[in-house]
Tab-separated table of N, CA and C in Angstrom:
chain	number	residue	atom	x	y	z
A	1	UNK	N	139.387	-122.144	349.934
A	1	UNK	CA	139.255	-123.375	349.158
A	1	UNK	C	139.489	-124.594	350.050
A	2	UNK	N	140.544	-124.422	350.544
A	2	UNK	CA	140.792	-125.352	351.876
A	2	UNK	C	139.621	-125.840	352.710
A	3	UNK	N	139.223	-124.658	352.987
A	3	UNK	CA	138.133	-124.662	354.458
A	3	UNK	C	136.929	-125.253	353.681
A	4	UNK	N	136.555	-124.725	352.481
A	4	UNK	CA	135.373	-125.618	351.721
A	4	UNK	C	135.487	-127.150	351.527
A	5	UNK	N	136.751	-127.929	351.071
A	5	UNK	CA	137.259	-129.034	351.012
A	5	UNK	C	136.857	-129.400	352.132
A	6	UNK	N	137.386	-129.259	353.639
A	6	UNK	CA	136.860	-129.616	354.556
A	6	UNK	C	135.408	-129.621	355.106
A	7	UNK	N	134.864	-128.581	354.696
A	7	UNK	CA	133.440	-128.508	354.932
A	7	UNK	C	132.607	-129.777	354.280
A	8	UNK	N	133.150	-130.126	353.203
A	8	UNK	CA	132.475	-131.133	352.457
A	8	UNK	C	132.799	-132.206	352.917
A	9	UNK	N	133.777	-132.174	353.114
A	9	UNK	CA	134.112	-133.562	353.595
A	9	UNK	C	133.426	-134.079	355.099
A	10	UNK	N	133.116	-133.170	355.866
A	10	UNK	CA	132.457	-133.098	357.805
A	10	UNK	C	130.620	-133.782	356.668
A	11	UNK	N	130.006	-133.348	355.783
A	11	UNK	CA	129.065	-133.361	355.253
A	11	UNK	C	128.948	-134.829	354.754
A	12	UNK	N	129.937	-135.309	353.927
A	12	UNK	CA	129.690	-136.598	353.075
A	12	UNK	C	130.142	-137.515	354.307
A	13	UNK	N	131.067	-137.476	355.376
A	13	UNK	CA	131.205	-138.497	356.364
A	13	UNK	C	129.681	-138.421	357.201
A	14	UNK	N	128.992	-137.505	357.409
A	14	UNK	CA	127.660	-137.543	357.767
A	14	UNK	C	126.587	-137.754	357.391
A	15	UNK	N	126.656	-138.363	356.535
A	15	UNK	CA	125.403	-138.821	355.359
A	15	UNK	C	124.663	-137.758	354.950
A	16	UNK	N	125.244	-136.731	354.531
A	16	UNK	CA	124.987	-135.808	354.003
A	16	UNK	C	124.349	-134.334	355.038
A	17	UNK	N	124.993	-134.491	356.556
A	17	UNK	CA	124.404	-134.145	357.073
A	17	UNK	C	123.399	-134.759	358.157
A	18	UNK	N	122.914	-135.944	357.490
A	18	UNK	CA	122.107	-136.931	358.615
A	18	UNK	C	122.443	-136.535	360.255
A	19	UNK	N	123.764	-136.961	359.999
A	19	UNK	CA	124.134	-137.671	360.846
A	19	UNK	C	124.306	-136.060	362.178
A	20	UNK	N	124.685	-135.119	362.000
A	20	UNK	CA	124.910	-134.073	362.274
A	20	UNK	C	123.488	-133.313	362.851
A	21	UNK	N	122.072	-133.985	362.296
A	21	UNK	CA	120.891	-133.648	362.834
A	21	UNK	C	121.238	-134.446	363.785
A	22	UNK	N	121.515	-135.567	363.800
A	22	UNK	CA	120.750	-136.757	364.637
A	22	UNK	C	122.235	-136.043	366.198
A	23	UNK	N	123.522	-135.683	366.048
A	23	UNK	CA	124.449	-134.949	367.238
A	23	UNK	C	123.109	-133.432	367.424
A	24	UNK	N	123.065	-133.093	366.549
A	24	UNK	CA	122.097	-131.700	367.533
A	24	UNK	C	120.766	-131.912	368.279
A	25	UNK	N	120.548	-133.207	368.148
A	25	UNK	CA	118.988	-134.056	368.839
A	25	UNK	C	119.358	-134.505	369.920
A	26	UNK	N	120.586	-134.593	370.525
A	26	UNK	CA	120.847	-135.273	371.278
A	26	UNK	C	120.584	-134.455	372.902
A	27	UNK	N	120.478	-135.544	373.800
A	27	UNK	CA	119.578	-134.632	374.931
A	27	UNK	C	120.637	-133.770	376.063
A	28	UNK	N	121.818	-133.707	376.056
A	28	UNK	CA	122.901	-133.116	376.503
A	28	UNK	C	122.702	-131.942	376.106
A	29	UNK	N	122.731	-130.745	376.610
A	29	UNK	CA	122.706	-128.837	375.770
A	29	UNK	C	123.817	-128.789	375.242
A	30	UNK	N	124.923	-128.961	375.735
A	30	UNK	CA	126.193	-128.467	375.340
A	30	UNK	C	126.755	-129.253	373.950
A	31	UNK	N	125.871	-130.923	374.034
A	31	UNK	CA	126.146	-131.403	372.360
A	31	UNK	C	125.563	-131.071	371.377
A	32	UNK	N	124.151	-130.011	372.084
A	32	UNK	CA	123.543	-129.704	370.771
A	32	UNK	C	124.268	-128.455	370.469
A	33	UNK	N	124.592	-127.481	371.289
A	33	UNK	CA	125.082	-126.207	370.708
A	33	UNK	C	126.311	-126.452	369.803
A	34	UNK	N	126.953	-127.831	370.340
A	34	UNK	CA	128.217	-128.124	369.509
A	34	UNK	C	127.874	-128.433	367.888
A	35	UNK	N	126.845	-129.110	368.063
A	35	UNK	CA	126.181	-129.295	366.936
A	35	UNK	C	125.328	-128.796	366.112
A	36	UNK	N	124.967	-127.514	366.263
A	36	UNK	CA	124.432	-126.623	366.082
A	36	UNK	C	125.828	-125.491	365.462
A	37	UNK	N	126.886	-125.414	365.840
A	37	UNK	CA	128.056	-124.130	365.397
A	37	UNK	C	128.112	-125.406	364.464
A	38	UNK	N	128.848	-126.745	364.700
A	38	UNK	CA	128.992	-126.987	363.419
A	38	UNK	C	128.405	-126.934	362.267
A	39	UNK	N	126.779	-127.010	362.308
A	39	UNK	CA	126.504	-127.078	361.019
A	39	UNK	C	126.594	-125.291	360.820
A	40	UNK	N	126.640	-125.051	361.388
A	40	UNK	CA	126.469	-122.968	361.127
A	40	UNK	C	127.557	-123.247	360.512
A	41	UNK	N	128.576	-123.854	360.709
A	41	UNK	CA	129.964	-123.428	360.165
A	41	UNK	C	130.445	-123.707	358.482
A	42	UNK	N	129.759	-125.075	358.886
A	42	UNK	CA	129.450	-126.053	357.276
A	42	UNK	C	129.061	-125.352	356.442
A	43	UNK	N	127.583	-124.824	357.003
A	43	UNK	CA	126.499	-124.534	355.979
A	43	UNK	C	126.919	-123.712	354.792
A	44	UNK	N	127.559	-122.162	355.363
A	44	UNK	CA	128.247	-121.388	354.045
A	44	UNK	C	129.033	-121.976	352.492
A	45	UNK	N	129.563	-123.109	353.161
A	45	UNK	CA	130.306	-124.104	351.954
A	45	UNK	C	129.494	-124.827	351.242
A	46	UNK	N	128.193	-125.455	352.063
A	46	UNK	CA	127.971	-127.212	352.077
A	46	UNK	C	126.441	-126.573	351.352
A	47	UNK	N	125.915	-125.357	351.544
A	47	UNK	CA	124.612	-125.092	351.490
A	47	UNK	C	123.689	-126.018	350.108
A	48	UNK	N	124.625	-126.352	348.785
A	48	UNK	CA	123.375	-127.090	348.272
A	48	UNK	C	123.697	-128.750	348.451
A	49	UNK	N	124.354	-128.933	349.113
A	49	UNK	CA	123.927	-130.338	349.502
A	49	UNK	C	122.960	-130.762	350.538
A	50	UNK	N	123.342	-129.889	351.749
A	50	UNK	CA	122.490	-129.790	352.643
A	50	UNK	C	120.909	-129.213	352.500
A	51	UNK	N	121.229	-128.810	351.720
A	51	UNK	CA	119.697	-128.596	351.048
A	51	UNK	C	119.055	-129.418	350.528
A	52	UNK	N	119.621	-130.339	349.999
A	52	UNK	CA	118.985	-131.230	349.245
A	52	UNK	C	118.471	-132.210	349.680
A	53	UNK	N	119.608	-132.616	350.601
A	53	UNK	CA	119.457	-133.823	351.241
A	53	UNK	C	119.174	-134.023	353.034
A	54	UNK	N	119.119	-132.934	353.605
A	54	UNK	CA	118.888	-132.549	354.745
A	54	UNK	C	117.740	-131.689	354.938
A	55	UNK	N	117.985	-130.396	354.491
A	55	UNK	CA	116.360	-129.451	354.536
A	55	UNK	C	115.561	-129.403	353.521
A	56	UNK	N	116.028	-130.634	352.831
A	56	UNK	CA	114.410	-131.425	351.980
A	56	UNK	C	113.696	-132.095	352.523
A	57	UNK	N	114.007	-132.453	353.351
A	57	UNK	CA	113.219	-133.265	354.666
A	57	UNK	C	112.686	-133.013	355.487
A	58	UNK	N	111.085	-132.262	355.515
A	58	UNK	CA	110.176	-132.115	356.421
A	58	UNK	C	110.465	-132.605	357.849
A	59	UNK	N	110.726	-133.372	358.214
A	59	UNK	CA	110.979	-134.152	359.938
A	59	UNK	C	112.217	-133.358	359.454
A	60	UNK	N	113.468	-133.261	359.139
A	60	UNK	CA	114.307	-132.782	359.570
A	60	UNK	C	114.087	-131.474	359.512
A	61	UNK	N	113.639	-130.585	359.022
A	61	UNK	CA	113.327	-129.085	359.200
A	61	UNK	C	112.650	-128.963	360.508
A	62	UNK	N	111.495	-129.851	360.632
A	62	UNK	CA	110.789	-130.016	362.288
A	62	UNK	C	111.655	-129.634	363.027
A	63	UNK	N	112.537	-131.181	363.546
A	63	UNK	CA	113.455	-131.214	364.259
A	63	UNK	C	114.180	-129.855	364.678
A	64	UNK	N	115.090	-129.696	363.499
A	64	UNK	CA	116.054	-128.474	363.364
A	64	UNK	C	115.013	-127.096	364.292
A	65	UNK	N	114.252	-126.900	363.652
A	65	UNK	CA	113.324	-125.706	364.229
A	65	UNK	C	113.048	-125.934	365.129
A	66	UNK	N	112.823	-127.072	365.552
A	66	UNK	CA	112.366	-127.632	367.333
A	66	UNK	C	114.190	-127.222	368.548
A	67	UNK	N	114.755	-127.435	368.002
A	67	UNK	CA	116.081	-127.905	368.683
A	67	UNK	C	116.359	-125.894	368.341
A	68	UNK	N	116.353	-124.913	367.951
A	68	UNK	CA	116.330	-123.478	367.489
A	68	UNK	C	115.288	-123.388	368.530
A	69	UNK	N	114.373	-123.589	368.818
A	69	UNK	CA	113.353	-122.784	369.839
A	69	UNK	C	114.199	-123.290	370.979
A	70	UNK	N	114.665	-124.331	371.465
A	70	UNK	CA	114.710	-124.742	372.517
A	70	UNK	C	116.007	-124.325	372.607
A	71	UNK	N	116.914	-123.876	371.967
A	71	UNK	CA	118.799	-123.453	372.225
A	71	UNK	C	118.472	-121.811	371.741
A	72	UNK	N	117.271	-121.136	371.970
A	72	UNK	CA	117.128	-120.157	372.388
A	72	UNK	C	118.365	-118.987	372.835
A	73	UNK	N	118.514	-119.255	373.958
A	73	UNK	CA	119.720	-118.252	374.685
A	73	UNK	C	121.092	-119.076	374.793
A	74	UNK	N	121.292	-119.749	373.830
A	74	UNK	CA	122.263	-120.644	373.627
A	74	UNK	C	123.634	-119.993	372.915
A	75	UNK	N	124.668	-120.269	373.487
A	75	UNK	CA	125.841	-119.314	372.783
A	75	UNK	C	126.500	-119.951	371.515
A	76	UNK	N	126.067	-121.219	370.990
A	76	UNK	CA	125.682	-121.447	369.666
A	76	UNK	C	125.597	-120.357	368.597
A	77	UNK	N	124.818	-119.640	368.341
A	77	UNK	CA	124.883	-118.684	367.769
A	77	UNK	C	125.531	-117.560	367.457
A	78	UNK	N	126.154	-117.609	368.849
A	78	UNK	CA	127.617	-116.374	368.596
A	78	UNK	C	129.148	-116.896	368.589
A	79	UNK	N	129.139	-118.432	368.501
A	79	UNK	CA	130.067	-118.561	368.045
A	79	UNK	C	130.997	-119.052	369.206
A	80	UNK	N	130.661	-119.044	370.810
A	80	UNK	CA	130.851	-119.291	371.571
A	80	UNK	C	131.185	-121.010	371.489
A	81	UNK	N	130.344	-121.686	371.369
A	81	UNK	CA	130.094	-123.368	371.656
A	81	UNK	C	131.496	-123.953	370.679
């Protein structure tokens, strides 16, 4: 319950997430993978806001899927970053 409270809260200081695309766009690798575990981390809690207001958004699904091809072999995904 805790950890959800917080999850929401990393979400609504980010404009719902906005803001959290716009840290995983960024051209540094190591800020996107950072930004990339965070939203992995969010997402389980945050999933219908971020849905709504984040992967309702065509350019942001782009993006997101663009920045996933390219963090490829990225340790993002396991939890590493």
């Amino acid at each position: 319950e805790e950890r959800k409270a917080f999850c929401e809260q990393i979400v609504r200081r980010t404009e719902n997430g906005k803001a959290m695309l716009k840290l995983v766009q960024a051209e540094d690798p190591a800020s996107q993978a950072q930004g990339l575990a965070l939203l992995r981390r969010v997402y389980p809690h945050t999933s219908a806001v971020l849905g709504r207001h984040l992967l309702s958004d065509p350019a942001s699904v782009a993006a997101l899927m663009q920045i996933l091809q390219e963090a490829g072999g990225s340790s993002w995904a396991s939890g590493e970053a």
